[in-house]
XYZ file of C-alpha atoms in Angstrom:
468
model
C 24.666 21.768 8.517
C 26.464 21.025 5.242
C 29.998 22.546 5.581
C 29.992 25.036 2.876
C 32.053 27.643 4.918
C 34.679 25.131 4.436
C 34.105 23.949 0.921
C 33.299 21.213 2.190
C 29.988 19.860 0.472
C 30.802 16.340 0.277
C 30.418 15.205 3.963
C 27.696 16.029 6.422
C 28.416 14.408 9.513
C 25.359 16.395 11.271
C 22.502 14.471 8.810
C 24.271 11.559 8.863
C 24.091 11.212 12.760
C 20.877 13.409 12.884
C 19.050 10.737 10.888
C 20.743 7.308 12.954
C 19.193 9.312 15.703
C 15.570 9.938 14.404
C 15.415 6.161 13.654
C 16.457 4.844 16.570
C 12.938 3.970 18.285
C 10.956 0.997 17.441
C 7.541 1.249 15.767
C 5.807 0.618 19.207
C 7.592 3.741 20.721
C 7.583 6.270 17.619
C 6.032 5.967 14.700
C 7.786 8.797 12.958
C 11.088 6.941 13.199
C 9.542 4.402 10.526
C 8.292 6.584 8.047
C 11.577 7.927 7.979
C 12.977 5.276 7.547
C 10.571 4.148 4.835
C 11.344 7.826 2.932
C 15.232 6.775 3.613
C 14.692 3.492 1.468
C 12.843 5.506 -1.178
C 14.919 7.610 -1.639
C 18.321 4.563 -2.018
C 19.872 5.439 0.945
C 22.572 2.978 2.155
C 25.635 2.471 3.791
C 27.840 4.399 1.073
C 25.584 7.595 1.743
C 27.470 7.748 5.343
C 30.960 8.707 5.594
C 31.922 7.851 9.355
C 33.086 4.040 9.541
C 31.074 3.920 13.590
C 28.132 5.186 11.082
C 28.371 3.017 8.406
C 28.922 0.287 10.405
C 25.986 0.799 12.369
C 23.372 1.649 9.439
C 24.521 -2.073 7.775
C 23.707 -3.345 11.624
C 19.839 -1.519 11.621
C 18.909 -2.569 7.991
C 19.732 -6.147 9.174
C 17.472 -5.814 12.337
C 14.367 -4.107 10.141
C 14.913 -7.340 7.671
C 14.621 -9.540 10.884
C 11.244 -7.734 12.034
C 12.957 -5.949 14.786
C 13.414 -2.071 13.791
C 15.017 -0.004 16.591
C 18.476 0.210 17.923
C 17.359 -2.531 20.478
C 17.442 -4.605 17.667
C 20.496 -3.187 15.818
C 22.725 -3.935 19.072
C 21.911 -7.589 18.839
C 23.299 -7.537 15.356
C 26.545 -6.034 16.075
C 29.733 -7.851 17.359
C 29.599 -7.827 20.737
C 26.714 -6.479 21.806
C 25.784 -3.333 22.970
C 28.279 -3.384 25.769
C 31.066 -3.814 23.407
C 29.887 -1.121 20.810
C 29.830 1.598 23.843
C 33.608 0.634 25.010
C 34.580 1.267 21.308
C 32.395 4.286 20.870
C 32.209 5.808 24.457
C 30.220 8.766 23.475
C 27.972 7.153 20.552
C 24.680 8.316 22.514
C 25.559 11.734 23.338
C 27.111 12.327 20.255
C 25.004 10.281 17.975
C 21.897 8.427 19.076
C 20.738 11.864 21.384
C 21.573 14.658 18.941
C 18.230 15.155 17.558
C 15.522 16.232 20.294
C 13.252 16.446 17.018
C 11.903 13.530 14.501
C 10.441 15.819 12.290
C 13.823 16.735 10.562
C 14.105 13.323 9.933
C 13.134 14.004 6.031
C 15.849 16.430 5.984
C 18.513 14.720 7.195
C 17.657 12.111 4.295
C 17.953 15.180 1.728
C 20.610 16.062 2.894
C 22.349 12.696 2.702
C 21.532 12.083 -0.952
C 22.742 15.190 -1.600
C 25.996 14.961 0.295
C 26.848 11.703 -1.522
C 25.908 13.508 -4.759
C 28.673 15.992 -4.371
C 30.976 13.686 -3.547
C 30.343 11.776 -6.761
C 30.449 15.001 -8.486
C 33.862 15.402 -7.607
C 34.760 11.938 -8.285
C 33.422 12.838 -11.808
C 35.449 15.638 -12.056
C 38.614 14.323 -11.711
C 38.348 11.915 -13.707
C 37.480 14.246 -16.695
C 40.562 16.415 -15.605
C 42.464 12.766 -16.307
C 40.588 12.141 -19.234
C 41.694 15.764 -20.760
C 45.478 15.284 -18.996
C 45.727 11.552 -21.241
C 43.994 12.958 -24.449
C 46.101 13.317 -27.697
C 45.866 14.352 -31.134
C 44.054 11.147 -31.955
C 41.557 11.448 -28.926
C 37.906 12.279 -30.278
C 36.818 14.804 -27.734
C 33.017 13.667 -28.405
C 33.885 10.189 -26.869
C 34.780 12.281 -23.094
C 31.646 14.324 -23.792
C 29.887 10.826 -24.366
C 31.146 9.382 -20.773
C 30.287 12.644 -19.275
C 26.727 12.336 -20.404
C 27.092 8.921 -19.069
C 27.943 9.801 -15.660
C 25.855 12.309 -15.379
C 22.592 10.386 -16.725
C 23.731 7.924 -13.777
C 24.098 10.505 -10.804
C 20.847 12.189 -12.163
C 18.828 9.116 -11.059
C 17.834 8.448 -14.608
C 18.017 4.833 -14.660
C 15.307 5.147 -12.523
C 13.048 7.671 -14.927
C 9.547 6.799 -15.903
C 10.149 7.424 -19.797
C 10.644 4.606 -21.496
C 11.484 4.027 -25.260
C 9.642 1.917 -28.051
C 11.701 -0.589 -27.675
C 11.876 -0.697 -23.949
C 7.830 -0.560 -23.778
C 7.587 -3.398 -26.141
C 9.916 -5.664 -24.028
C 7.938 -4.488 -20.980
C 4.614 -4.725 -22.596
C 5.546 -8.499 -24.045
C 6.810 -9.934 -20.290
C 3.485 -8.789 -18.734
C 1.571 -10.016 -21.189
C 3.184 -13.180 -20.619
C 2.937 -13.168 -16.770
C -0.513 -12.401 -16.985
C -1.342 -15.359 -18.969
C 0.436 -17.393 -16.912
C -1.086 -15.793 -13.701
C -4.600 -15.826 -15.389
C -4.879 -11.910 -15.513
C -6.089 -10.948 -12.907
C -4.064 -10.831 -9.405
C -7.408 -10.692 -7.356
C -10.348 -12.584 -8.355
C -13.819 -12.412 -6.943
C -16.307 -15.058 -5.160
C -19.089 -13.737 -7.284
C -19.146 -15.067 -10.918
C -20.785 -12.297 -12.345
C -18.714 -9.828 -11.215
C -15.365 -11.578 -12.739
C -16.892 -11.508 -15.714
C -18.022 -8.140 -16.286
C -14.189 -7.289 -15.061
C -13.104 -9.805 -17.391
C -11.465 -12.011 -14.653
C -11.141 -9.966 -11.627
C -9.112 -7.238 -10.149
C -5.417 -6.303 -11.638
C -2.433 -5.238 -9.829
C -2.068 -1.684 -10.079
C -5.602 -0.764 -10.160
C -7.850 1.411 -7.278
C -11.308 0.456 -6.857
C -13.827 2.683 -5.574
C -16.714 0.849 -3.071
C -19.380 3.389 -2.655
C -22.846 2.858 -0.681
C -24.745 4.778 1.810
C -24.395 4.111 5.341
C -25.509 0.281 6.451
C -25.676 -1.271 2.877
C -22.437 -3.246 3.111
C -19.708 -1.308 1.418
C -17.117 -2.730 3.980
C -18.910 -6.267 4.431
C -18.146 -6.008 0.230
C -14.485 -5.387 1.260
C -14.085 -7.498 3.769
C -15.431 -10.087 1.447
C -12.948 -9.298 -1.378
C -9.785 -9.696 1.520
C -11.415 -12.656 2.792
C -11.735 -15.065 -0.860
C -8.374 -13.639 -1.748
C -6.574 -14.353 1.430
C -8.261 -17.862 1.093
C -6.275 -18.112 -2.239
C -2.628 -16.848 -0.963
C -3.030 -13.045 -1.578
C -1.973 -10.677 1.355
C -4.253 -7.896 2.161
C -3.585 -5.146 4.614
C -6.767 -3.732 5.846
C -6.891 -0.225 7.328
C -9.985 0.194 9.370
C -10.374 3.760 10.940
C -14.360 2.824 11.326
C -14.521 -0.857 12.849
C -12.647 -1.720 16.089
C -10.499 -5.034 14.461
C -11.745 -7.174 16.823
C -15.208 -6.635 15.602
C -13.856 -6.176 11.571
C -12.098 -9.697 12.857
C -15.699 -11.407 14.063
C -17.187 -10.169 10.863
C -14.535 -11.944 8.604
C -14.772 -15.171 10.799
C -18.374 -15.211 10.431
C -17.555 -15.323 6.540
C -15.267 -18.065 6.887
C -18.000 -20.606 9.552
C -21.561 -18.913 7.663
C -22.675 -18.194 11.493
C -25.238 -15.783 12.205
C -23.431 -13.018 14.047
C -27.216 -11.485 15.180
C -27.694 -14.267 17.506
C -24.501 -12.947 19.601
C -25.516 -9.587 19.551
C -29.035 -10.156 20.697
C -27.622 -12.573 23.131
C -29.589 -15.589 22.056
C -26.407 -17.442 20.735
C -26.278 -21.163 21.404
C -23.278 -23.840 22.248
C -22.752 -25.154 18.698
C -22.770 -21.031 17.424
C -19.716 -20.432 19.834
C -18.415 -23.527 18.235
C -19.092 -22.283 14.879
C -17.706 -18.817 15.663
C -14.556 -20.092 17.252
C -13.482 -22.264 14.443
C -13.861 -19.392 12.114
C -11.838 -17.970 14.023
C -8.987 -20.189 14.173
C -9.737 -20.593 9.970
C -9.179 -17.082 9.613
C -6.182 -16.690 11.788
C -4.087 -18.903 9.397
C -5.195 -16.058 6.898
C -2.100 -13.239 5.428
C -4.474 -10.688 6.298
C -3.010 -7.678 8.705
C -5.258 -5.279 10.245
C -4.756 -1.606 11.558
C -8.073 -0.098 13.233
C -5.566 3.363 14.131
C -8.728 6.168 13.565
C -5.781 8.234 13.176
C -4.664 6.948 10.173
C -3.586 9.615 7.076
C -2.972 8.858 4.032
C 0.580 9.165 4.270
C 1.058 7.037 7.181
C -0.978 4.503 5.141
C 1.256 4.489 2.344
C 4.694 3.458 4.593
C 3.124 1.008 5.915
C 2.500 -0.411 2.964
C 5.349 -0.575 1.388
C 6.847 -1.583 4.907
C 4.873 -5.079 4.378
C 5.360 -5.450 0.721
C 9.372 -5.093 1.452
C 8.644 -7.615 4.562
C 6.140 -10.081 3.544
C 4.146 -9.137 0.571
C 1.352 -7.217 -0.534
C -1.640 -7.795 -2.573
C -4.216 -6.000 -2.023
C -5.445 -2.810 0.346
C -8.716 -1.947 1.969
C -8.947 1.591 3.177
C -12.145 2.226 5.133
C -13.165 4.371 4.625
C -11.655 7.728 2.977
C -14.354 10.558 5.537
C -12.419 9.107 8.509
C -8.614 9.947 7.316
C -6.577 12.176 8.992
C -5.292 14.847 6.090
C -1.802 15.692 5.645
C -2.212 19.191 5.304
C -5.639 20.794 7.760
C -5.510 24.007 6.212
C -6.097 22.335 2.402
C -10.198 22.479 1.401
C -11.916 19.503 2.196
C -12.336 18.758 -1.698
C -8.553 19.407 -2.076
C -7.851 17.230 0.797
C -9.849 13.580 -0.893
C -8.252 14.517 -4.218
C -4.778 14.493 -2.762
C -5.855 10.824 -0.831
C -7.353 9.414 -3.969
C -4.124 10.560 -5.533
C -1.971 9.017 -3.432
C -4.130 5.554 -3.552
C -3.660 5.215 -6.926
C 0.176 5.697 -6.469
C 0.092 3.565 -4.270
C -1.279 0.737 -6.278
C 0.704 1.288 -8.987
C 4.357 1.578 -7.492
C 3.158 -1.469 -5.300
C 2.237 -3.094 -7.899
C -1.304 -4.507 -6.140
C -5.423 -3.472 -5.460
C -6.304 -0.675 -3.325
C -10.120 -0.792 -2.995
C -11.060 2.356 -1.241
C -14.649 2.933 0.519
C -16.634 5.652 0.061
C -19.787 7.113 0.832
C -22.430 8.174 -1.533
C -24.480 11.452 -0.902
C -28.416 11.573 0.009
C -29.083 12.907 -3.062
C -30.167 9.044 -4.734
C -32.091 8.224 -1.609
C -33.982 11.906 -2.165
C -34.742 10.775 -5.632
C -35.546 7.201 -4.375
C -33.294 6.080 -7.753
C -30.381 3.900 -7.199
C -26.886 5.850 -7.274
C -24.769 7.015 -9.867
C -20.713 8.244 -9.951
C -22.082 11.666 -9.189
C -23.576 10.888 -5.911
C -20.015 10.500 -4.753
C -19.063 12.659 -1.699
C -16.317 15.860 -1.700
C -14.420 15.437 -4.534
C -14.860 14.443 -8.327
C -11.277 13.812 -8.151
C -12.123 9.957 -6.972
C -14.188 8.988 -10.042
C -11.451 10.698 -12.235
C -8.384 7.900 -10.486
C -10.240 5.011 -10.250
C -10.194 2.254 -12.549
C -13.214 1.393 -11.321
C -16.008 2.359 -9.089
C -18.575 -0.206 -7.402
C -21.875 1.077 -5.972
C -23.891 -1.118 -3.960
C -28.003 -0.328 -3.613
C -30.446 -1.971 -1.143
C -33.529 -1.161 -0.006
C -33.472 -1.355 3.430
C -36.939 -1.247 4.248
C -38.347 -3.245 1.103
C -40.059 -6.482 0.468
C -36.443 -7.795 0.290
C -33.811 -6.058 2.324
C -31.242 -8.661 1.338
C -31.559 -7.876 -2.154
C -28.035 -6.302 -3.420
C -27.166 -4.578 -6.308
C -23.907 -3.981 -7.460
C -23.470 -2.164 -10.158
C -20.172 -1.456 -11.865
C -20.459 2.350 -12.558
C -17.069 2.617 -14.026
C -14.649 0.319 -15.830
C -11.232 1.730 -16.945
C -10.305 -1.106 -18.831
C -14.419 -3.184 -19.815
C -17.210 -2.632 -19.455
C -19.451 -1.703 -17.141
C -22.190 -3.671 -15.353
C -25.689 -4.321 -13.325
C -26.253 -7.186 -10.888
C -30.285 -7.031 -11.139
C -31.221 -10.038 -8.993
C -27.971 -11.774 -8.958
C -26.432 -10.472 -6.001
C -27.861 -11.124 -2.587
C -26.066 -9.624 1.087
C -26.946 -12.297 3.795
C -26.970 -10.409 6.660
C -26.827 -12.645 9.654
C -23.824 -14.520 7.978
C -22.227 -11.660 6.122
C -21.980 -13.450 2.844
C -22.383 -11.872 -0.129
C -23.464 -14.553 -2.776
C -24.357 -15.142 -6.319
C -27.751 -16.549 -7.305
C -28.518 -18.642 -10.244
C -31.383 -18.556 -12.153
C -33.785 -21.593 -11.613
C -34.376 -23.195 -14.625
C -38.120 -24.161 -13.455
C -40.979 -20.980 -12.267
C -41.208 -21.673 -8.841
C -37.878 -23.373 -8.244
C -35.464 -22.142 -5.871
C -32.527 -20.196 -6.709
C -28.659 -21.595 -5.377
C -25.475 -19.911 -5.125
C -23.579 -19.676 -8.136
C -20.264 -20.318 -8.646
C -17.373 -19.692 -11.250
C -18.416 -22.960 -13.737
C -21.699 -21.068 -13.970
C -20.342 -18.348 -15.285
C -17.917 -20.256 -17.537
C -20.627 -22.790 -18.970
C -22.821 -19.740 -19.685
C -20.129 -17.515 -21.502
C -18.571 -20.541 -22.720
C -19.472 -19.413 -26.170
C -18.521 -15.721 -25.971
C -15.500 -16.416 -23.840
């Protein structure tokens, strides 16, 4: 508790020690104990928030251990003088009185509150006496609107403000000038496509910051799509986190791999799969695993969870681009919400999370039955639970085969939504090859009765050159 009985506000030793002890367990052995420390970094906590020296001491010791990709106190003790041994002769009681005083993670939010607020009031005071010196120094020629100007000042500073989301004119047109620049050096967009087409109807590709909606029914490709995306961008340097709560990631992982080598994944399912395919398959395999692509097939997963993990890689590594498949399978935050209220506050929070991570969340969805009823491809409206998710996204994909047609490899995508173009239909461009898991880009034959070939992005360009 913060010691008000005592008028003491400025120190509480019970969150600082409370929170060293809800983050001492590695990732493998509590999850909680990373989130909290995720919400810890959020919110600036760090080594001048504690007021012990053992305490301040040892926080410096466990952000060094999280940089080095080994969170926990197992990790902390190899970064401190000495070892563990020697910590425990200097601090003979640190686990009863420290590392054990919190039977609970849960409070673990708290005890960060609590923390930034301690350190608050202590800078409060700080502030105040230095006013009190300000007034004790001031004369007949001191302009008392120059103390009230420092006060604002300080207080502009301990009110987080240089961190506010309101920018001026002038600051938007610096901001708005260095972007423009890094996108043209960058080429615009952070994730581009495989498919020609599609890049150009986006002008490009995708843009950091952006959530894009994938929407099908069930067994049309929605994730294949995804995967697809990860796969060409990975190939080009971009990290992707994929969070499957649908696909085991071994199987996600065959899928990609068969991407990579073009084998045909049926013949291993029906068992008719020959030497040179296990060749084929294996050195996709080893192709892909050189890939930054990280998995998580938890079918736990909320939304929440999602988001510190994310911005746990993009502090560690880096972080491009996210796949969430697919939003009916997350866990919500809060059960007793309505289900409608529930996929709003997800698609919420996956647009946040693209734009403070500054990368592409592509979130899958599912359509309703209400197109294949109608036997007309879909539309935004035939999304499931929640208008909420065609009101964040920048842009929404839907993907349309029939199944049981002349031509059940026939795809169309068509770009229902464009925040920032325009939007777009695939008619026979587009084709989902099912035994390899491609999707590809046809062009045109010139000839009736020739054979149409993959495109590829100098298609696009020398047919657009004019436009473009």
């Amino acid at each position: 508790m913060i010691q008000i009985g005592t008028n003491n506000v400025e120190k509480d030793y019970d969150a600082e020690r409370g929170f060293l002890s809800v983050t001492k367990w590695p990732e493998d052995i509590e999850s909680f104990s990373l989130e909290v420390w995720n919400y810890a970094l959020e919110r600036g906590i760090n080594e001048s928030h504690f007021t012990e020296r053992s305490h301040r001491e040892w926080f410096i010791a466990f952000k060094q251990a999280d940089a080095d990709d080994e969170f926990g106190m197992f990790g902390t003790y190899k970064r401190i003088a000495g070892g563990r041994d020697a910590w425990r002769l200097e601090h003979p009681n640190w686990d009863s009185d420290v590392l054990d005083s919190c039977e609970t993670s849960r409070m673990g939010r708290e005890f960060v509150d609590r923390l930034v607020n301690a350190k608050k009031f202590r800078e409060l005071n700080k502030l105040s006496v230095e006013i009190k010196d300000q007034l004790y120094e001031a004369n007949g020629a001191t302009d008392p609107r120059d103390v009230a100007i420092m006060i604002d000042r300080r207080v502009s500073e301990l009110m987080d403000l240089k961190e506010r989301t309101m920018r001026s004119a002038q600051e938007l047109t610096e901001y708005t000038a260095k972007r423009i620049e890094e996108e043209r050096k960058q080429g615009g967009a952070s994730i581009v496509t495989h498919l020609p087409w599609l890049n150009g109807v986006l002008d490009g590709g995708f843009r950091a910051g952006q959530l894009v909606i994938v929407a099908a029914r069930p067994s049309i490709g929605k994730t294949t799509l995804s995967m697809n995306f990860a796969y060409h961008a990975a190939k080009k340097g971009k990290t992707t986190a994929i969070f499957s709560l649908e696909m085991s990631a071994d199987q996600l992982w065959k899928k990609i791999a068969a991407i990579d080598s073009g084998v045909d994944l049926s013949k291993f399912a029906s068992g008719f799969d020959s030497e040179s395919d296990r060749k084929l398959l294996n050195q996709g395999l080893q192709n892909v695993g050189k890939l930054p692509i990280y998995v998580d097939d938890d079918s736990s997963q909320s939304i929440s969870r999602i988001r510190s993990a994310c911005k746990l890689l993009k502090r560690r590594q880096n972080l491009d681009s996210v796949v969430v498949d697919y939003v009916g399978l997350l866990t919500p935050d809060d059960r007793g919400m309505p289900r409608e209220q529930q996929v709003a506050h997800i698609s919420r929070t996956c647009k946040i999370i693209a734009k403070e991570l500054e990368c592409v969340v592509f979130l899958v969805c599912q359509l309703n039955r209400e197109s294949e009823k109608a036997k007309t491809e879909p539309g935004m409206h035939n999304l499931r639970e929640s208008g909420a998710i065609e009101q964040d996204a920048d842009m929404v994909l839907l993907l349309h085969r029939e199944v049981l047609g002349e031509d059940p490899e026939k795809c169309s995508v068509i770009v229902a939504k464009n925040r920032f173009g325009r939007s777009g239909h695939s008619r026979d461009k587009i084709k989902f090859d099912r035994k390899t898991q491609r999707f590809v880009e046809l062009v045109e034959p010139r000839l009736n009765g020739g054979i149409a070939k993959p495109a590829v992005q100098s298609d696009f360009v020398q047919l657009t050159k004019n436009r473009i």
